[in-house]
mmCIF file of C-alpha atoms (C1' of nucleotides) in Angstrom:
data_model
loop_
_atom_site.group_PDB
_atom_site.id
_atom_site.type_symbol
_atom_site.label_atom_id
_atom_site.label_comp_id
_atom_site.label_asym_id
_atom_site.label_seq_id
_atom_site.Cartn_x
_atom_site.Cartn_y
_atom_site.Cartn_z
ATOM 1 C CA UNK K 1 211.604 253.841 -7.532
ATOM 2 C CA UNK K 2 209.720 256.726 -6.041
ATOM 3 C CA UNK K 3 208.100 259.245 -8.329
ATOM 4 C CA UNK K 4 206.649 262.275 -6.688
ATOM 5 C CA UNK K 5 205.439 263.760 -9.911
ATOM 6 C CA UNK K 6 202.711 261.138 -10.264
ATOM 7 C CA UNK K 7 199.270 262.613 -9.874
ATOM 8 C CA UNK K 8 196.866 260.766 -7.593
ATOM 9 C CA UNK K 9 193.195 261.343 -8.236
ATOM 10 C CA UNK K 10 190.282 260.944 -5.847
ATOM 11 C CA UNK K 11 189.884 257.275 -6.834
ATOM 12 C CA UNK K 12 193.542 256.523 -6.058
ATOM 13 C CA UNK K 13 193.233 258.220 -2.702
ATOM 14 C CA UNK K 14 190.056 256.307 -1.876
ATOM 15 C CA UNK K 15 191.728 253.035 -2.824
ATOM 16 C CA UNK K 16 194.698 253.872 -0.610
ATOM 17 C CA UNK K 17 192.285 254.728 2.193
ATOM 18 C CA UNK K 18 190.580 251.356 1.856
ATOM 19 C CA UNK K 19 193.911 249.524 1.897
ATOM 20 C CA UNK K 20 195.204 251.460 4.887
ATOM 21 C CA UNK K 21 192.077 250.429 6.776
ATOM 22 C CA UNK K 22 192.306 246.802 5.707
ATOM 23 C CA UNK K 23 195.198 245.628 3.576
ATOM 24 C CA UNK K 24 193.543 242.266 3.062
ATOM 25 C CA UNK K 25 190.321 243.536 1.503
ATOM 26 C CA UNK K 26 189.634 242.021 -1.888
ATOM 27 C CA UNK K 27 189.739 244.130 -5.036
ATOM 28 C CA UNK K 28 185.997 243.562 -5.412
ATOM 29 C CA UNK K 29 185.320 244.989 -1.923
ATOM 30 C CA UNK K 30 187.472 248.023 -2.624
ATOM 31 C CA UNK K 31 185.801 248.441 -6.005
ATOM 32 C CA UNK K 32 182.367 248.431 -4.430
ATOM 33 C CA UNK K 33 183.467 251.079 -1.980
ATOM 34 C CA UNK K 34 185.108 253.413 -4.473
ATOM 35 C CA UNK K 35 182.857 252.696 -7.433
ATOM 36 C CA UNK K 36 185.108 250.664 -9.728
ATOM 37 C CA UNK K 37 185.293 247.094 -10.967
ATOM 38 C CA UNK K 38 187.686 244.697 -9.275
ATOM 39 C CA UNK K 39 190.031 244.616 -12.250
ATOM 40 C CA UNK K 40 190.148 248.394 -12.500
ATOM 41 C CA UNK K 41 191.025 248.526 -8.805
ATOM 42 C CA UNK K 42 193.741 245.941 -9.270
ATOM 43 C CA UNK K 43 195.327 247.867 -12.100
ATOM 44 C CA UNK K 44 195.360 251.030 -10.016
ATOM 45 C CA UNK K 45 196.828 249.230 -7.005
ATOM 46 C CA UNK K 46 199.558 247.747 -9.209
ATOM 47 C CA UNK K 47 200.322 251.216 -10.517
ATOM 48 C CA UNK K 48 200.341 252.705 -7.008
ATOM 49 C CA UNK K 49 202.880 250.057 -5.981
ATOM 50 C CA UNK K 50 205.012 250.661 -9.080
ATOM 51 C CA UNK K 51 205.129 254.392 -8.543
ATOM 52 C CA UNK K 52 205.931 253.930 -4.866
ATOM 53 C CA UNK K 53 202.823 255.544 -3.385
ATOM 54 C CA UNK K 54 202.091 252.182 -1.745
ATOM 55 C CA UNK K 55 205.322 250.650 -0.468
ATOM 56 C CA UNK K 56 203.918 247.423 0.914
ATOM 57 C CA UNK K 57 201.392 245.767 3.151
ATOM 58 C CA UNK K 58 201.968 244.962 6.773
ATOM 59 C CA UNK K 59 200.233 243.454 9.774
ATOM 60 C CA UNK K 60 199.444 245.812 12.623
ATOM 61 C CA UNK K 61 200.698 244.106 15.725
ATOM 62 C CA UNK K 62 200.016 244.879 19.363
ATOM 63 C CA UNK K 63 203.537 245.265 20.748
ATOM 64 C CA UNK K 64 202.413 244.473 24.305
ATOM 65 C CA UNK K 65 201.109 241.079 23.149
ATOM 66 C CA UNK K 66 204.646 240.303 22.013
ATOM 67 C CA UNK K 67 206.161 241.469 25.266
ATOM 68 C CA UNK K 68 207.251 244.939 24.122
ATOM 69 C CA UNK K 69 205.572 246.820 26.937
ATOM 70 C CA UNK K 70 207.852 249.847 27.232
ATOM 71 C CA UNK K 71 208.523 252.730 24.843
ATOM 72 C CA UNK K 72 210.851 255.681 25.098
ATOM 73 C CA UNK K 73 212.007 258.649 23.068
ATOM 74 C CA UNK K 74 215.702 259.463 23.172
ATOM 75 C CA UNK K 75 217.200 262.747 22.047
ATOM 76 C CA UNK K 76 220.761 262.477 20.784
ATOM 77 C CA UNK K 77 223.317 265.265 21.142
ATOM 78 C CA UNK K 78 226.263 264.586 18.853
ATOM 79 C CA UNK K 79 229.778 265.898 18.304
ATOM 80 C CA UNK K 80 230.217 268.847 15.938
ATOM 81 C CA UNK K 81 230.158 267.365 12.484
ATOM 82 C CA UNK K 82 228.282 264.079 12.789
ATOM 83 C CA UNK K 83 226.549 263.139 9.529
ATOM 84 C CA UNK K 84 222.941 261.959 9.548
ATOM 85 C CA UNK K 85 223.991 258.767 7.799
ATOM 86 C CA UNK K 86 226.531 257.985 10.523
ATOM 87 C CA UNK K 87 223.730 258.213 13.072
ATOM 88 C CA UNK K 88 221.506 256.125 10.807
ATOM 89 C CA UNK K 89 224.048 253.359 10.426
ATOM 90 C CA UNK K 90 224.707 253.228 14.161
ATOM 91 C CA UNK K 91 221.079 253.102 15.279
ATOM 92 C CA UNK K 92 220.059 250.670 12.528
ATOM 93 C CA UNK K 93 222.104 248.062 14.381
ATOM 94 C CA UNK K 94 219.688 248.211 17.311
ATOM 95 C CA UNK K 95 216.376 246.465 16.599
ATOM 96 C CA UNK K 96 214.807 248.310 19.521
ATOM 97 C CA UNK K 97 215.059 251.587 17.562
ATOM 98 C CA UNK K 98 211.837 251.659 15.581
ATOM 99 C CA UNK K 99 212.156 255.222 14.313
ATOM 100 C CA UNK K 100 214.988 257.706 14.013
ATOM 101 C CA UNK K 101 215.381 261.115 12.443
ATOM 102 C CA UNK K 102 217.524 264.203 12.576
ATOM 103 C CA UNK K 103 215.699 267.267 13.849
ATOM 104 C CA UNK K 104 215.942 271.014 14.289
ATOM 105 C CA UNK K 105 216.505 272.402 17.777
ATOM 106 C CA UNK K 106 219.032 271.611 20.470
ATOM 107 C CA UNK K 107 219.201 267.869 19.906
ATOM 108 C CA UNK K 108 220.619 266.441 16.695
ATOM 109 C CA UNK K 109 218.432 263.366 16.433
ATOM 110 C CA UNK K 110 215.357 261.811 17.986
ATOM 111 C CA UNK K 111 214.977 258.059 18.398
ATOM 112 C CA UNK K 112 211.845 256.118 19.244
ATOM 113 C CA UNK K 113 212.612 252.850 20.968
ATOM 114 C CA UNK K 114 210.532 249.865 22.007
ATOM 115 C CA UNK K 115 211.732 247.523 24.695
ATOM 116 C CA UNK K 116 210.472 244.808 26.976
ATOM 117 C CA UNK K 117 210.820 246.822 30.193
ATOM 118 C CA UNK K 118 212.531 249.867 31.677
ATOM 119 C CA UNK K 119 215.740 247.943 32.337
ATOM 120 C CA UNK K 120 215.827 247.020 28.657
ATOM 121 C CA UNK K 121 215.334 250.691 27.706
ATOM 122 C CA UNK K 122 218.291 251.549 29.877
ATOM 123 C CA UNK K 123 220.475 248.945 28.178
ATOM 124 C CA UNK K 124 219.594 250.303 24.755
ATOM 125 C CA UNK K 125 220.358 253.865 25.836
ATOM 126 C CA UNK K 126 223.701 252.693 27.202
ATOM 127 C CA UNK K 127 224.563 251.110 23.878
ATOM 128 C CA UNK K 128 223.578 254.273 21.999
ATOM 129 C CA UNK K 129 225.524 256.467 24.417
ATOM 130 C CA UNK K 130 228.590 254.297 23.811
ATOM 131 C CA UNK K 131 228.751 255.444 20.170
ATOM 132 C CA UNK K 132 231.796 257.719 19.794
ATOM 133 C CA UNK K 133 229.817 260.533 18.154
ATOM 134 C CA UNK K 134 227.248 260.739 20.976
ATOM 135 C CA UNK K 135 227.973 263.505 23.485
ATOM 136 C CA UNK K 136 224.886 262.986 25.630
ATOM 137 C CA UNK K 137 221.349 261.661 25.500
ATOM 138 C CA UNK K 138 218.075 262.831 26.996
ATOM 139 C CA UNK K 139 215.343 260.235 27.366
ATOM 140 C CA UNK K 140 211.648 260.292 28.075
ATOM 141 C CA UNK K 141 209.768 257.119 28.940
ATOM 142 C CA UNK K 142 206.293 256.886 27.482
ATOM 143 C CA UNK K 143 203.671 256.896 30.228
ATOM 144 C CA UNK K 144 200.519 256.362 28.189
ATOM 145 C CA UNK K 145 199.969 256.178 24.494
ATOM 146 C CA UNK K 146 197.112 258.404 23.342
ATOM 147 C CA UNK K 147 197.270 258.008 19.575
ATOM 148 C CA UNK K 148 198.983 255.476 17.355
ATOM 149 C CA UNK K 149 198.114 255.510 13.683
ATOM 150 C CA UNK K 150 199.548 254.046 10.554
ATOM 151 C CA UNK K 151 201.502 256.653 8.579
ATOM 152 C CA UNK K 152 198.380 258.153 7.206
ATOM 153 C CA UNK K 153 195.646 258.498 9.730
ATOM 154 C CA UNK K 154 192.613 256.288 9.834
ATOM 155 C CA UNK K 155 190.113 257.291 12.486
ATOM 156 C CA UNK K 156 186.494 256.802 13.448
ATOM 157 C CA UNK K 157 185.746 254.737 10.404
ATOM 158 C CA UNK K 158 186.916 257.098 7.730
ATOM 159 C CA UNK K 159 190.437 257.347 6.465
ATOM 160 C CA UNK K 160 192.080 260.693 5.984
ATOM 161 C CA UNK K 161 194.316 260.474 2.962
ATOM 162 C CA UNK K 162 194.510 263.988 1.627
ATOM 163 C CA UNK H 1 189.631 242.268 23.414
ATOM 164 C CA UNK H 2 193.281 242.203 24.314
ATOM 165 C CA UNK H 3 194.608 239.278 26.273
ATOM 166 C CA UNK H 4 198.155 239.563 27.399
ATOM 167 C CA UNK H 5 198.145 236.203 29.106
ATOM 168 C CA UNK H 6 198.084 234.377 25.761
ATOM 169 C CA UNK H 7 201.262 232.476 25.066
ATOM 170 C CA UNK H 8 202.771 232.884 21.614
ATOM 171 C CA UNK H 9 205.011 230.065 20.455
ATOM 172 C CA UNK H 10 207.764 230.173 17.842
ATOM 173 C CA UNK H 11 205.272 229.325 15.082
ATOM 174 C CA UNK H 12 202.980 232.225 16.040
ATOM 175 C CA UNK H 13 205.921 234.616 16.059
ATOM 176 C CA UNK H 14 207.125 233.391 12.688
ATOM 177 C CA UNK H 15 203.642 233.823 11.245
ATOM 178 C CA UNK H 16 203.475 237.362 12.630
ATOM 179 C CA UNK H 17 206.896 238.058 11.143
ATOM 180 C CA UNK H 18 205.737 236.877 7.728
ATOM 181 C CA UNK H 19 202.599 239.035 7.914
ATOM 182 C CA UNK H 20 204.507 242.116 9.060
ATOM 183 C CA UNK H 21 206.752 241.725 6.026
ATOM 184 C CA UNK H 22 203.854 241.187 3.649
ATOM 185 C CA UNK H 23 200.294 241.320 4.899
ATOM 186 C CA UNK H 24 199.012 240.037 1.571
ATOM 187 C CA UNK H 25 200.990 236.803 1.495
ATOM 188 C CA UNK H 26 198.802 233.753 1.062
ATOM 189 C CA UNK H 27 198.341 231.256 3.874
ATOM 190 C CA UNK H 28 200.101 228.674 1.699
ATOM 191 C CA UNK H 29 203.158 230.933 1.348
ATOM 192 C CA UNK H 30 203.293 231.568 5.065
ATOM 193 C CA UNK H 31 202.813 227.870 5.733
ATOM 194 C CA UNK H 32 205.724 226.963 3.484
ATOM 195 C CA UNK H 33 207.911 229.456 5.288
ATOM 196 C CA UNK H 34 207.022 228.394 8.829
ATOM 197 C CA UNK H 35 206.420 224.696 8.154
ATOM 198 C CA UNK H 36 202.638 224.373 8.416
ATOM 199 C CA UNK H 37 199.736 223.732 6.075
ATOM 200 C CA UNK H 38 197.691 226.652 4.784
ATOM 201 C CA UNK H 39 194.704 225.748 6.915
ATOM 202 C CA UNK H 40 196.808 225.468 10.075
ATOM 203 C CA UNK H 41 198.238 228.921 9.346
ATOM 204 C CA UNK H 42 194.758 230.330 8.859
ATOM 205 C CA UNK H 43 193.538 228.991 12.187
ATOM 206 C CA UNK H 44 196.532 230.516 13.965
ATOM 207 C CA UNK H 45 196.071 233.871 12.215
ATOM 208 C CA UNK H 46 192.384 233.858 13.191
ATOM 209 C CA UNK H 47 193.366 233.152 16.791
ATOM 210 C CA UNK H 48 196.047 235.862 16.750
ATOM 211 C CA UNK H 49 193.419 238.344 15.563
ATOM 212 C CA UNK H 50 190.901 237.194 18.192
ATOM 213 C CA UNK H 51 193.376 237.522 21.028
ATOM 214 C CA UNK H 52 194.502 240.934 19.791
ATOM 215 C CA UNK H 53 198.130 240.110 18.992
ATOM 216 C CA UNK H 54 197.371 241.092 15.401
ATOM 217 C CA UNK H 55 195.121 244.160 15.356
ATOM 218 C CA UNK H 56 194.718 244.487 11.602
ATOM 219 C CA UNK H 57 196.394 244.758 8.241
ATOM 220 C CA UNK H 58 197.373 248.010 6.632
ATOM 221 C CA UNK H 59 199.012 249.368 3.514
ATOM 222 C CA UNK H 60 202.358 251.046 3.988
ATOM 223 C CA UNK H 61 202.093 254.348 2.213
ATOM 224 C CA UNK H 62 204.797 256.766 1.201
ATOM 225 C CA UNK H 63 203.585 259.999 2.813
ATOM 226 C CA UNK H 64 205.549 262.157 0.398
ATOM 227 C CA UNK H 65 203.700 260.587 -2.551
ATOM 228 C CA UNK H 66 200.480 261.849 -0.979
ATOM 229 C CA UNK H 67 201.880 265.314 -0.450
ATOM 230 C CA UNK H 68 202.775 264.918 3.252
ATOM 231 C CA UNK H 69 206.356 266.067 2.927
ATOM 232 C CA UNK H 70 206.937 267.582 6.358
ATOM 233 C CA UNK H 71 207.073 265.998 9.809
ATOM 234 C CA UNK H 72 207.551 267.512 13.224
ATOM 235 C CA UNK H 73 207.645 266.507 16.864
ATOM 236 C CA UNK H 74 205.895 268.798 19.321
ATOM 237 C CA UNK H 75 206.402 268.709 23.071
ATOM 238 C CA UNK H 76 203.404 269.881 25.066
ATOM 239 C CA UNK H 77 203.698 271.641 28.426
ATOM 240 C CA UNK H 78 200.325 271.635 30.157
ATOM 241 C CA UNK H 79 198.665 273.280 33.148
ATOM 242 C CA UNK H 80 198.990 271.578 36.528
ATOM 243 C CA UNK H 81 196.395 268.853 36.538
ATOM 244 C CA UNK H 82 195.745 268.055 32.872
ATOM 245 C CA UNK H 83 194.614 264.454 32.403
ATOM 246 C CA UNK H 84 196.156 262.303 29.659
ATOM 247 C CA UNK H 85 192.679 261.661 28.284
ATOM 248 C CA UNK H 86 191.986 265.395 27.951
ATOM 249 C CA UNK H 87 195.132 265.704 25.855
ATOM 250 C CA UNK H 88 194.116 262.623 23.877
ATOM 251 C CA UNK H 89 190.662 263.963 23.087
ATOM 252 C CA UNK H 90 192.040 267.313 22.002
ATOM 253 C CA UNK H 91 194.770 266.020 19.708
ATOM 254 C CA UNK H 92 192.551 263.298 18.228
ATOM 255 C CA UNK H 93 190.623 266.087 16.520
ATOM 256 C CA UNK H 94 193.671 266.931 14.437
ATOM 257 C CA UNK H 95 194.303 264.418 11.649
ATOM 258 C CA UNK H 96 197.849 265.722 11.307
ATOM 259 C CA UNK H 97 198.704 264.220 14.698
ATOM 260 C CA UNK H 98 199.763 260.683 13.846
ATOM 261 C CA UNK H 99 201.097 259.749 17.270
ATOM 262 C CA UNK H 100 200.698 261.167 20.750
ATOM 263 C CA UNK H 101 201.750 260.036 24.211
ATOM 264 C CA UNK H 102 202.367 261.351 27.678
ATOM 265 C CA UNK H 103 205.985 261.124 28.762
ATOM 266 C CA UNK H 104 208.334 261.522 31.695
ATOM 267 C CA UNK H 105 210.555 264.585 31.842
ATOM 268 C CA UNK H 106 209.866 268.276 31.569
ATOM 269 C CA UNK H 107 207.209 268.073 28.869
ATOM 270 C CA UNK H 108 203.867 266.419 29.566
ATOM 271 C CA UNK H 109 203.211 264.995 26.117
ATOM 272 C CA UNK H 110 204.949 264.401 22.823
ATOM 273 C CA UNK H 111 203.101 264.616 19.512
ATOM 274 C CA UNK H 112 204.287 263.446 16.126
ATOM 275 C CA UNK H 113 202.685 265.383 13.298
ATOM 276 C CA UNK H 114 202.687 265.056 9.527
ATOM 277 C CA UNK H 115 201.856 268.013 7.339
ATOM 278 C CA UNK H 116 202.119 269.147 3.773
ATOM 279 C CA UNK H 117 204.733 271.844 4.408
ATOM 280 C CA UNK H 118 206.259 273.956 7.161
ATOM 281 C CA UNK H 119 203.446 276.488 7.017
ATOM 282 C CA UNK H 120 200.986 273.653 7.602
ATOM 283 C CA UNK H 121 203.040 272.467 10.594
ATOM 284 C CA UNK H 122 202.829 275.986 11.989
ATOM 285 C CA UNK H 123 199.043 276.040 11.614
ATOM 286 C CA UNK H 124 198.707 272.728 13.450
ATOM 287 C CA UNK H 125 200.936 273.937 16.276
ATOM 288 C CA UNK H 126 198.829 277.088 16.538
ATOM 289 C CA UNK H 127 195.675 275.041 16.874
ATOM 290 C CA UNK H 128 197.262 272.842 19.546
ATOM 291 C CA UNK H 129 198.611 275.863 21.406
ATOM 292 C CA UNK H 130 195.094 277.306 21.422
ATOM 293 C CA UNK H 131 193.876 274.487 23.692
ATOM 294 C CA UNK H 132 193.187 275.958 27.139
ATOM 295 C CA UNK H 133 195.296 273.372 28.960
ATOM 296 C CA UNK H 134 198.425 274.027 26.851
ATOM 297 C CA UNK H 135 200.902 276.360 28.531
ATOM 298 C CA UNK H 136 203.562 276.218 25.844
ATOM 299 C CA UNK H 137 204.896 274.003 23.080
ATOM 300 C CA UNK H 138 208.367 273.166 21.837
ATOM 301 C CA UNK H 139 208.675 271.887 18.300
ATOM 302 C CA UNK H 140 211.343 270.198 16.244
ATOM 303 C CA UNK H 141 211.010 269.848 12.494
ATOM 304 C CA UNK H 142 212.284 266.578 11.084
ATOM 305 C CA UNK H 143 215.277 267.181 8.824
ATOM 306 C CA UNK H 144 215.890 263.663 7.537
ATOM 307 C CA UNK H 145 214.272 260.387 8.404
ATOM 308 C CA UNK H 146 216.820 257.680 9.151
ATOM 309 C CA UNK H 147 214.610 254.775 10.236
ATOM 310 C CA UNK H 148 210.914 254.140 9.823
ATOM 311 C CA UNK H 149 209.645 250.692 10.687
ATOM 312 C CA UNK H 150 206.295 249.119 11.311
ATOM 313 C CA UNK H 151 205.684 248.701 15.032
ATOM 314 C CA UNK H 152 207.803 245.608 15.181
ATOM 315 C CA UNK H 153 210.974 245.928 13.236
ATOM 316 C CA UNK H 154 211.573 244.259 9.928
ATOM 317 C CA UNK H 155 215.054 244.820 8.594
ATOM 318 C CA UNK H 156 217.486 243.383 6.089
ATOM 319 C CA UNK H 157 215.193 240.583 5.082
ATOM 320 C CA UNK H 158 214.528 239.086 8.470
ATOM 321 C CA UNK H 159 211.838 240.214 10.825
ATOM 322 C CA UNK H 160 212.605 240.716 14.467
ATOM 323 C CA UNK H 161 209.565 239.717 16.451
ATOM 324 C CA UNK H 162 210.821 238.676 19.836
ATOM 325 C "C1'" DG L 1 195.888 220.584 16.602
ATOM 326 C "C1'" DC L 2 197.479 219.281 12.045
ATOM 327 C "C1'" DT L 3 196.620 217.469 7.254
ATOM 328 C "C1'" DG L 4 194.492 217.016 2.934
ATOM 329 C "C1'" DA L 5 190.658 217.308 -0.182
ATOM 330 C "C1'" DA L 6 186.504 219.471 -1.899
ATOM 331 C "C1'" DA L 7 183.483 223.600 -2.440
ATOM 332 C "C1'" DT L 8 183.554 228.448 -2.794
ATOM 333 C "C1'" DA L 9 185.623 232.741 -3.846
ATOM 334 C "C1'" DA L 10 189.291 235.785 -5.579
ATOM 335 C "C1'" DT L 11 192.762 236.723 -8.888
ATOM 336 C "C1'" DG L 12 195.193 237.686 -13.334
ATOM 337 C "C1'" DA L 13 195.203 237.679 -18.365
ATOM 338 C "C1'" DT L 14 192.766 238.816 -22.214
ATOM 339 C "C1'" DT L 15 189.500 240.903 -25.075
ATOM 340 C "C1'" DC L 16 185.927 244.218 -25.890
ATOM 341 C "C1'" DT L 17 183.682 248.782 -25.369
ATOM 342 C "C1'" DA Q 1 190.574 253.797 -18.964
ATOM 343 C "C1'" DG Q 2 186.944 250.644 -17.360
ATOM 344 C "C1'" DA Q 3 183.966 246.174 -17.923
ATOM 345 C "C1'" DA Q 4 183.335 241.334 -18.826
ATOM 346 C "C1'" DT Q 5 184.865 236.748 -19.460
ATOM 347 C "C1'" DC Q 6 187.309 232.754 -18.111
ATOM 348 C "C1'" DA Q 7 191.297 229.872 -16.717
ATOM 349 C "C1'" DT Q 8 194.056 229.699 -12.681
ATOM 350 C "C1'" DT Q 9 194.955 230.107 -7.903
ATOM 351 C "C1'" DA Q 10 193.710 230.983 -3.101
ATOM 352 C "C1'" DT Q 11 190.610 230.563 0.773
ATOM 353 C "C1'" DT Q 12 187.612 228.193 3.704
ATOM 354 C "C1'" DT Q 13 185.295 224.310 5.533
ATOM 355 C "C1'" DC Q 14 185.201 219.742 7.029
ATOM 356 C "C1'" DA Q 15 186.245 214.793 7.488
ATOM 357 C "C1'" DG Q 16 189.871 212.009 9.323
ATOM 358 C "C1'" DC Q 17 194.000 211.242 12.090
#
DNA sequence: GCTGAAATAATGATTCT
DNA sequence: AGAATCATTATTTCAGC
């Protein structure tokens, strides 16, 4: 599915930049911007999807508009030999966990959670802490969000792809 | 720009769910899924964009395909009265910082950075540490990513919007 | 506020350079 | 590997309910 060996040229990166900025732009618009015809752009986009460089297209949603006003980061400290996949399976059950990874340092994993309010955050932490492999958790509530970008950053008009 | 007072009904949430899953679906496809005509869907999407519930459409990109193979989280410990906006302005200059927020707890801020390799992560941390308001930093390199979702979660076929 | 139809615009397949 | 053509399909606007 995912081929890392595929070379991406300047044109591919510009096309990706255009799509990160607006996933609903037409191929003609992108072509005008990067200097290609619409059909040439389409063929490259198809190839970028096939090779896995582009994994999909999604709407950017304002979580607060949907009632998700509170965010927190939760560090997980686990028992001796807990596998990453065991953590993954457990946290995937909670829709409030929007990101999870294992990390270096004292903690074993770091979770990013979105909830409706602080009480909701607490409930989610309780459910995570109830997992048998979790020894303790350490949470930080987000006070103010300073930066929030799609995976690859798009700022002040221009998109930084590589 | 952003109106939190706007009520979103089941139809709006279903439309958002469809667009989070695939931002390039046609209005007719979305309409079929949620039980509306294409033009009714379009009017609701336009309204959702106007009210700020939907902030845009973006391509989901595989960072590793673009050469961004390394991620890290960096906690920032700042001097006494450092304002969130000062931190925001400083980290916004670094394209490697894909997310930043102020948090409760010992650290003042948490940054999420994406870089090409560990050496690159180190360079970014050095530049952040060079900011006059930064007292010290504490970094964790991401070992394995377990969950990565768009802002609102979309898992096992169904999208969880509210 | 939704539907359905008509005008406009984008897409996808094909062929040519 | 990109450009041009054209049949098909989607989007957008608007009249009518």
